[in-house]
PDB file with one MODEL, atoms N, CA, C and O in Angstrom:
MODEL        1
ATOM      1  N   UNK A   1     104.814 143.972  90.424  1.00  0.00           N
ATOM      2  CA  UNK A   1     105.133 142.560  90.311  1.00  0.00           C
ATOM      3  C   UNK A   1     103.929 141.695  90.520  1.00  0.00           C
ATOM      4  O   UNK A   1     103.214 141.824  91.513  1.00  0.00           O
ATOM      5  N   UNK A   2     103.708 140.818  89.584  1.00  0.00           N
ATOM      6  CA  UNK A   2     102.537 139.963  89.632  1.00  0.00           C
ATOM      7  C   UNK A   2     102.373 139.184  88.411  1.00  0.00           C
ATOM      8  O   UNK A   2     103.350 138.713  87.828  1.00  0.00           O
ATOM      9  N   UNK A   3     101.167 139.027  87.996  1.00  0.00           N
ATOM     10  CA  UNK A   3     100.843 138.179  86.827  1.00  0.00           C
ATOM     11  C   UNK A   3     101.526 138.698  85.494  1.00  0.00           C
ATOM     12  O   UNK A   3     101.918 137.916  84.628  1.00  0.00           O
ATOM     13  N   UNK A   4     101.631 139.984  85.399  1.00  0.00           N
ATOM     14  CA  UNK A   4     102.203 140.578  84.145  1.00  0.00           C
ATOM     15  C   UNK A   4     103.694 140.610  84.120  1.00  0.00           C
ATOM     16  O   UNK A   4     104.271 140.870  83.064  1.00  0.00           O
ATOM     17  N   UNK A   5     104.354 140.362  85.219  1.00  0.00           N
ATOM     18  CA  UNK A   5     105.741 140.530  85.311  1.00  0.00           C
ATOM     19  C   UNK A   5     106.485 139.262  84.873  1.00  0.00           C
ATOM     20  O   UNK A   5     106.403 138.217  85.519  1.00  0.00           O
ATOM     21  N   UNK A   6     107.211 139.388  83.758  1.00  0.00           N
ATOM     22  CA  UNK A   6     107.854 138.148  83.197  1.00  0.00           C
ATOM     23  C   UNK A   6     109.000 137.649  83.906  1.00  0.00           C
ATOM     24  O   UNK A   6     109.487 136.560  83.604  1.00  0.00           O
ATOM     25  N   UNK A   7     109.506 138.426  84.905  1.00  0.00           N
ATOM     26  CA  UNK A   7     110.635 138.018  85.701  1.00  0.00           C
ATOM     27  C   UNK A   7     110.274 137.192  86.864  1.00  0.00           C
ATOM     28  O   UNK A   7     111.175 136.645  87.500  1.00  0.00           O
ATOM     29  N   UNK A   8     109.088 137.055  87.190  1.00  0.00           N
ATOM     30  CA  UNK A   8     108.565 136.247  88.382  1.00  0.00           C
ATOM     31  C   UNK A   8     107.954 134.903  87.845  1.00  0.00           C
ATOM     32  O   UNK A   8     107.528 134.803  86.695  1.00  0.00           O
ATOM     33  N   UNK A   9     107.940 133.886  88.751  1.00  0.00           N
ATOM     34  CA  UNK A   9     107.398 132.562  88.323  1.00  0.00           C
ATOM     35  C   UNK A   9     105.931 132.769  88.080  1.00  0.00           C
ATOM     36  O   UNK A   9     105.384 132.110  87.196  1.00  0.00           O
ATOM     37  N   UNK A  10     105.217 133.676  88.832  1.00  0.00           N
ATOM     38  CA  UNK A  10     103.771 133.814  88.475  1.00  0.00           C
ATOM     39  C   UNK A  10     103.503 134.425  87.209  1.00  0.00           C
ATOM     40  O   UNK A  10     102.504 134.119  86.559  1.00  0.00           O
ATOM     41  N   UNK A  11     104.382 135.318  86.801  1.00  0.00           N
ATOM     42  CA  UNK A  11     104.226 135.928  85.446  1.00  0.00           C
ATOM     43  C   UNK A  11     104.521 135.018  84.387  1.00  0.00           C
ATOM     44  O   UNK A  11     103.891 135.033  83.329  1.00  0.00           O
ATOM     45  N   UNK A  12     105.601 134.100  84.667  1.00  0.00           N
ATOM     46  CA  UNK A  12     105.909 133.068  83.666  1.00  0.00           C
ATOM     47  C   UNK A  12     104.772 132.084  83.496  1.00  0.00           C
ATOM     48  O   UNK A  12     104.471 131.686  82.370  1.00  0.00           O
ATOM     49  N   UNK A  13     104.139 131.686  84.568  1.00  0.00           N
ATOM     50  CA  UNK A  13     102.983 130.815  84.481  1.00  0.00           C
ATOM     51  C   UNK A  13     101.902 131.464  83.606  1.00  0.00           C
ATOM     52  O   UNK A  13     101.317 130.805  82.747  1.00  0.00           O
ATOM     53  N   UNK A  14     101.652 132.701  83.819  1.00  0.00           N
ATOM     54  CA  UNK A  14     100.587 133.465  83.119  1.00  0.00           C
ATOM     55  C   UNK A  14     100.939 133.467  81.607  1.00  0.00           C
ATOM     56  O   UNK A  14     100.119 133.113  80.759  1.00  0.00           O
ATOM     57  N   UNK A  15     102.175 133.876  81.314  1.00  0.00           N
ATOM     58  CA  UNK A  15     102.631 133.945  79.957  1.00  0.00           C
ATOM     59  C   UNK A  15     102.798 132.603  79.301  1.00  0.00           C
ATOM     60  O   UNK A  15     102.714 132.497  78.077  1.00  0.00           O
ATOM     61  N   UNK A  16     103.035 131.565  80.092  1.00  0.00           N
ATOM     62  CA  UNK A  16     103.139 130.200  79.541  1.00  0.00           C
ATOM     63  C   UNK A  16     104.577 129.987  79.111  1.00  0.00           C
ATOM     64  O   UNK A  16     104.834 129.178  78.220  1.00  0.00           O
ATOM     65  N   UNK A  17     105.515 130.685  79.716  1.00  0.00           N
ATOM     66  CA  UNK A  17     106.984 130.551  79.264  1.00  0.00           C
ATOM     67  C   UNK A  17     107.718 129.904  80.380  1.00  0.00           C
ATOM     68  O   UNK A  17     107.253 129.863  81.520  1.00  0.00           O
ATOM     69  N   UNK A  18     108.880 129.394  80.044  1.00  0.00           N
ATOM     70  CA  UNK A  18     109.817 128.831  81.038  1.00  0.00           C
ATOM     71  C   UNK A  18     111.086 129.689  81.035  1.00  0.00           C
ATOM     72  O   UNK A  18     111.408 130.341  80.042  1.00  0.00           O
ATOM     73  N   UNK A  19     111.784 129.675  82.146  1.00  0.00           N
ATOM     74  CA  UNK A  19     113.072 130.483  82.186  1.00  0.00           C
ATOM     75  C   UNK A  19     113.680 130.219  83.527  1.00  0.00           C
ATOM     76  O   UNK A  19     113.512 129.167  84.144  1.00  0.00           O
ATOM     77  N   UNK A  20     114.450 131.309  83.976  1.00  0.00           N
ATOM     78  CA  UNK A  20     115.324 131.107  85.189  1.00  0.00           C
ATOM     79  C   UNK A  20     114.327 130.968  86.351  1.00  0.00           C
ATOM     80  O   UNK A  20     114.540 130.130  87.227  1.00  0.00           O
ATOM     81  N   UNK A  21     113.273 131.744  86.384  1.00  0.00           N
ATOM     82  CA  UNK A  21     112.415 131.715  87.580  1.00  0.00           C
ATOM     83  C   UNK A  21     111.458 130.446  87.521  1.00  0.00           C
ATOM     84  O   UNK A  21     110.887 130.048  88.536  1.00  0.00           O
ATOM     85  N   UNK A  22     111.313 129.842  86.307  1.00  0.00           N
ATOM     86  CA  UNK A  22     110.388 128.686  86.161  1.00  0.00           C
ATOM     87  C   UNK A  22     111.059 127.741  85.248  1.00  0.00           C
ATOM     88  O   UNK A  22     110.700 127.649  84.074  1.00  0.00           O
ATOM     89  N   UNK A  23     112.108 126.970  85.786  1.00  0.00           N
ATOM     90  CA  UNK A  23     112.967 126.089  84.966  1.00  0.00           C
ATOM     91  C   UNK A  23     112.259 124.800  84.692  1.00  0.00           C
ATOM     92  O   UNK A  23     111.846 124.145  85.649  1.00  0.00           O
ATOM     93  N   UNK A  24     112.085 124.386  83.482  1.00  0.00           N
ATOM     94  CA  UNK A  24     111.287 123.167  83.110  1.00  0.00           C
ATOM     95  C   UNK A  24     112.078 121.898  83.699  1.00  0.00           C
ATOM     96  O   UNK A  24     111.454 120.991  84.249  1.00  0.00           O
ATOM     97  N   UNK A  25     113.342 121.871  83.577  1.00  0.00           N
ATOM     98  CA  UNK A  25     114.089 120.721  84.031  1.00  0.00           C
ATOM     99  C   UNK A  25     113.963 120.589  85.489  1.00  0.00           C
ATOM    100  O   UNK A  25     113.787 119.460  85.947  1.00  0.00           O
ATOM    101  N   UNK A  26     114.029 121.579  86.257  1.00  0.00           N
ATOM    102  CA  UNK A  26     113.863 121.603  87.741  1.00  0.00           C
ATOM    103  C   UNK A  26     112.470 121.143  88.107  1.00  0.00           C
ATOM    104  O   UNK A  26     112.295 120.365  89.046  1.00  0.00           O
ATOM    105  N   UNK A  27     111.502 121.604  87.392  1.00  0.00           N
ATOM    106  CA  UNK A  27     110.103 121.258  87.691  1.00  0.00           C
ATOM    107  C   UNK A  27     109.886 119.749  87.482  1.00  0.00           C
ATOM    108  O   UNK A  27     109.269 119.084  88.315  1.00  0.00           O
ATOM    109  N   UNK A  28     110.413 119.204  86.332  1.00  0.00           N
ATOM    110  CA  UNK A  28     110.308 117.777  86.083  1.00  0.00           C
ATOM    111  C   UNK A  28     111.003 116.872  87.102  1.00  0.00           C
ATOM    112  O   UNK A  28     110.501 115.822  87.504  1.00  0.00           O
ATOM    113  N   UNK A  29     112.216 117.357  87.502  1.00  0.00           N
ATOM    114  CA  UNK A  29     113.004 116.641  88.539  1.00  0.00           C
ATOM    115  C   UNK A  29     112.246 116.649  89.816  1.00  0.00           C
ATOM    116  O   UNK A  29     112.206 115.616  90.483  1.00  0.00           O
ATOM    117  N   UNK A  30     111.614 117.777  90.232  1.00  0.00           N
ATOM    118  CA  UNK A  30     110.934 117.916  91.511  1.00  0.00           C
ATOM    119  C   UNK A  30     109.651 116.907  91.509  1.00  0.00           C
ATOM    120  O   UNK A  30     109.377 116.248  92.512  1.00  0.00           O
ATOM    121  N   UNK A  31     108.897 116.837  90.322  1.00  0.00           N
ATOM    122  CA  UNK A  31     107.824 115.957  90.176  1.00  0.00           C
ATOM    123  C   UNK A  31     108.142 114.508  90.259  1.00  0.00           C
ATOM    124  O   UNK A  31     107.382 113.728  90.833  1.00  0.00           O
ATOM    125  N   UNK A  32     109.341 114.105  89.652  1.00  0.00           N
ATOM    126  CA  UNK A  32     109.804 112.826  89.596  1.00  0.00           C
ATOM    127  C   UNK A  32     110.204 112.374  91.032  1.00  0.00           C
ATOM    128  O   UNK A  32     109.903 111.258  91.454  1.00  0.00           O
ATOM    129  N   UNK A  33     110.893 113.288  91.761  1.00  0.00           N
ATOM    130  CA  UNK A  33     111.243 112.967  93.189  1.00  0.00           C
ATOM    131  C   UNK A  33     110.004 112.679  94.009  1.00  0.00           C
ATOM    132  O   UNK A  33     109.927 111.692  94.741  1.00  0.00           O
ATOM    133  N   UNK A  34     109.037 113.572  93.866  1.00  0.00           N
ATOM    134  CA  UNK A  34     107.778 113.436  94.662  1.00  0.00           C
ATOM    135  C   UNK A  34     107.012 112.163  94.375  1.00  0.00           C
ATOM    136  O   UNK A  34     106.415 111.582  95.282  1.00  0.00           O
ATOM    137  N   UNK A  35     107.020 111.712  93.107  1.00  0.00           N
ATOM    138  CA  UNK A  35     106.339 110.536  92.689  1.00  0.00           C
ATOM    139  C   UNK A  35     107.090 109.295  93.223  1.00  0.00           C
ATOM    140  O   UNK A  35     106.480 108.318  93.658  1.00  0.00           O
ATOM    141  N   UNK A  36     108.336 109.365  93.176  1.00  0.00           N
ATOM    142  CA  UNK A  36     109.077 108.138  93.730  1.00  0.00           C
ATOM    143  C   UNK A  36     108.944 108.064  95.214  1.00  0.00           C
ATOM    144  O   UNK A  36     108.846 106.977  95.785  1.00  0.00           O
ATOM    145  N   UNK A  37     108.938 109.235  95.865  1.00  0.00           N
ATOM    146  CA  UNK A  37     108.784 109.294  97.330  1.00  0.00           C
ATOM    147  C   UNK A  37     107.400 108.709  97.771  1.00  0.00           C
ATOM    148  O   UNK A  37     107.310 107.934  98.723  1.00  0.00           O
ATOM    149  N   UNK A  38     106.338 109.118  97.037  1.00  0.00           N
ATOM    150  CA  UNK A  38     105.047 108.566  97.416  1.00  0.00           C
ATOM    151  C   UNK A  38     104.943 107.115  97.230  1.00  0.00           C
ATOM    152  O   UNK A  38     104.306 106.453  98.050  1.00  0.00           O
ATOM    153  N   UNK A  39     105.537 106.542  96.181  1.00  0.00           N
ATOM    154  CA  UNK A  39     105.416 105.078  95.993  1.00  0.00           C
ATOM    155  C   UNK A  39     106.197 104.376  97.031  1.00  0.00           C
ATOM    156  O   UNK A  39     105.742 103.332  97.498  1.00  0.00           O
ATOM    157  N   UNK A  40     107.342 104.853  97.443  1.00  0.00           N
ATOM    158  CA  UNK A  40     108.109 104.098  98.492  1.00  0.00           C
ATOM    159  C   UNK A  40     107.447 104.250  99.788  1.00  0.00           C
ATOM    160  O   UNK A  40     107.473 103.272 100.534  1.00  0.00           O
ATOM    161  N   UNK A  41     106.840 105.349 100.189  1.00  0.00           N
ATOM    162  CA  UNK A  41     106.123 105.490 101.469  1.00  0.00           C
ATOM    163  C   UNK A  41     104.882 104.701 101.426  1.00  0.00           C
ATOM    164  O   UNK A  41     104.503 104.182 102.476  1.00  0.00           O
ATOM    165  N   UNK A  42     104.178 104.539 100.312  1.00  0.00           N
ATOM    166  CA  UNK A  42     102.960 103.783 100.245  1.00  0.00           C
ATOM    167  C   UNK A  42     103.335 102.292 100.397  1.00  0.00           C
ATOM    168  O   UNK A  42     102.635 101.572 101.110  1.00  0.00           O
ATOM    169  N   UNK A  43     104.345 101.837  99.794  1.00  0.00           N
ATOM    170  CA  UNK A  43     104.724 100.437  99.940  1.00  0.00           C
ATOM    171  C   UNK A  43     105.193 100.108 101.308  1.00  0.00           C
ATOM    172  O   UNK A  43     104.948  99.004 101.795  1.00  0.00           O
ATOM    173  N   UNK A  44     105.901 101.080 101.993  1.00  0.00           N
ATOM    174  CA  UNK A  44     106.389 100.800 103.264  1.00  0.00           C
ATOM    175  C   UNK A  44     105.219 100.785 104.301  1.00  0.00           C
ATOM    176  O   UNK A  44     105.199  99.983 105.234  1.00  0.00           O
ATOM    177  N   UNK A  45     104.257 101.709 104.086  1.00  0.00           N
ATOM    178  CA  UNK A  45     103.156 101.717 105.078  1.00  0.00           C
ATOM    179  C   UNK A  45     102.286 100.467 104.882  1.00  0.00           C
ATOM    180  O   UNK A  45     101.720  99.972 105.857  1.00  0.00           O
ATOM    181  N   UNK A  46     102.163  99.951 103.678  1.00  0.00           N
ATOM    182  CA  UNK A  46     101.293  98.757 103.475  1.00  0.00           C
ATOM    183  C   UNK A  46     101.921  97.550 104.240  1.00  0.00           C
ATOM    184  O   UNK A  46     101.235  96.753 104.879  1.00  0.00           O
ATOM    185  N   UNK A  47     103.177  97.481 104.135  1.00  0.00           N
ATOM    186  CA  UNK A  47     103.985  96.362 104.783  1.00  0.00           C
ATOM    187  C   UNK A  47     103.903  96.488 106.255  1.00  0.00           C
ATOM    188  O   UNK A  47     103.728  95.488 106.951  1.00  0.00           O
ATOM    189  N   UNK A  48     104.029  97.742 106.789  1.00  0.00           N
ATOM    190  CA  UNK A  48     103.873  98.001 108.287  1.00  0.00           C
ATOM    191  C   UNK A  48     102.595  97.601 108.788  1.00  0.00           C
ATOM    192  O   UNK A  48     102.504  97.026 109.872  1.00  0.00           O
ATOM    193  N   UNK A  49     101.493  97.890 108.001  1.00  0.00           N
ATOM    194  CA  UNK A  49     100.122  97.597 108.424  1.00  0.00           C
ATOM    195  C   UNK A  49      99.949  96.045 108.487  1.00  0.00           C
ATOM    196  O   UNK A  49      99.303  95.538 109.404  1.00  0.00           O
ATOM    197  N   UNK A  50     100.537  95.289 107.497  1.00  0.00           N
ATOM    198  CA  UNK A  50     100.397  93.905 107.523  1.00  0.00           C
ATOM    199  C   UNK A  50     101.152  93.245 108.657  1.00  0.00           C
ATOM    200  O   UNK A  50     100.753  92.187 109.143  1.00  0.00           O
ATOM    201  N   UNK A  51     102.262  93.876 109.088  1.00  0.00           N
ATOM    202  CA  UNK A  51     103.094  93.235 110.091  1.00  0.00           C
ATOM    203  C   UNK A  51     102.432  93.485 111.539  1.00  0.00           C
ATOM    204  O   UNK A  51     102.662  92.677 112.439  1.00  0.00           O
ATOM    205  N   UNK A  52     101.672  94.524 111.744  1.00  0.00           N
ATOM    206  CA  UNK A  52     101.116  94.835 113.029  1.00  0.00           C
ATOM    207  C   UNK A  52     100.068  93.800 113.389  1.00  0.00           C
ATOM    208  O   UNK A  52      99.352  93.371 112.484  1.00  0.00           O
ATOM    209  N   UNK A  53      99.916  93.368 114.612  1.00  0.00           N
ATOM    210  CA  UNK A  53      98.857  92.457 115.014  1.00  0.00           C
ATOM    211  C   UNK A  53      97.560  93.266 115.241  1.00  0.00           C
ATOM    212  O   UNK A  53      97.634  94.377 115.767  1.00  0.00           O
ATOM    213  N   UNK A  54      96.508  92.802 114.903  1.00  0.00           N
ATOM    214  CA  UNK A  54      95.235  93.424 115.113  1.00  0.00           C
ATOM    215  C   UNK A  54      94.808  93.361 116.579  1.00  0.00           C
ATOM    216  O   UNK A  54      94.911  92.320 117.228  1.00  0.00           O
ATOM    217  N   UNK A  55      94.341  94.466 117.068  1.00  0.00           N
ATOM    218  CA  UNK A  55      93.901  94.624 118.414  1.00  0.00           C
ATOM    219  C   UNK A  55      92.476  94.115 118.560  1.00  0.00           C
ATOM    220  O   UNK A  55      91.616  94.410 117.730  1.00  0.00           O
ATOM    221  N   UNK A  56      92.223  93.341 119.629  1.00  0.00           N
ATOM    222  CA  UNK A  56      90.822  92.893 119.844  1.00  0.00           C
ATOM    223  C   UNK A  56      90.121  93.780 120.874  1.00  0.00           C
ATOM    224  O   UNK A  56      90.768  94.434 121.691  1.00  0.00           O
ATOM    225  N   UNK A  57      88.869  93.788 120.824  1.00  0.00           N
ATOM    226  CA  UNK A  57      88.142  94.650 121.777  1.00  0.00           C
ATOM    227  C   UNK A  57      88.256  94.035 123.200  1.00  0.00           C
ATOM    228  O   UNK A  57      88.256  92.813 123.349  1.00  0.00           O
ATOM    229  N   UNK A  58      88.348  94.862 124.198  1.00  0.00           N
ATOM    230  CA  UNK A  58      88.443  94.399 125.604  1.00  0.00           C
ATOM    231  C   UNK A  58      87.071  93.787 125.962  1.00  0.00           C
ATOM    232  O   UNK A  58      86.053  94.261 125.458  1.00  0.00           O
ATOM    233  N   UNK A  59      87.021  92.801 126.772  1.00  0.00           N
ATOM    234  CA  UNK A  59      85.774  92.129 127.186  1.00  0.00           C
ATOM    235  C   UNK A  59      85.261  92.911 128.392  1.00  0.00           C
ATOM    236  O   UNK A  59      86.037  93.429 129.194  1.00  0.00           O
ATOM    237  N   UNK A  60      83.967  92.981 128.498  1.00  0.00           N
ATOM    238  CA  UNK A  60      83.326  93.695 129.578  1.00  0.00           C
ATOM    239  C   UNK A  60      83.278  92.683 130.789  1.00  0.00           C
ATOM    240  O   UNK A  60      83.076  91.476 130.651  1.00  0.00           O
ATOM    241  N   UNK A  61      83.490  93.329 132.004  1.00  0.00           N
ATOM    242  CA  UNK A  61      83.381  92.553 133.156  1.00  0.00           C
ATOM    243  C   UNK A  61      81.862  92.292 133.499  1.00  0.00           C
ATOM    244  O   UNK A  61      81.043  93.206 133.407  1.00  0.00           O
ATOM    245  N   UNK A  62      81.527  91.078 133.878  1.00  0.00           N
ATOM    246  CA  UNK A  62      80.214  90.756 134.256  1.00  0.00           C
ATOM    247  C   UNK A  62      79.977  91.093 135.738  1.00  0.00           C
ATOM    248  O   UNK A  62      80.814  90.774 136.582  1.00  0.00           O
ATOM    249  N   UNK A  63      78.899  91.705 136.043  1.00  0.00           N
ATOM    250  CA  UNK A  63      78.516  92.196 137.393  1.00  0.00           C
ATOM    251  C   UNK A  63      77.387  91.387 137.931  1.00  0.00           C
ATOM    252  O   UNK A  63      76.923  91.639 139.044  1.00  0.00           O
TER     253      UNK A  63
ENDMDL
END
C-alpha cells in the first residue's frame, strides 16, 4: 500500500485520478468551507483589534 496502490488516496494522487478515496466534490466542498472560514475570522479579528483600546506604556517613577 502506497503510491502505486490505486485504492488509497496517496495512490490516486500519484495516478492523478479521482474516486471513492479521493472524491473531487468532497475536496472542492472542503476547500470552499476553509476559504469562507478564513475570511470570516479575518474580518472578525480586524474589527476586534479596532475595538480594543491601545495600551500606553507605564510611566517610570522619579527617584
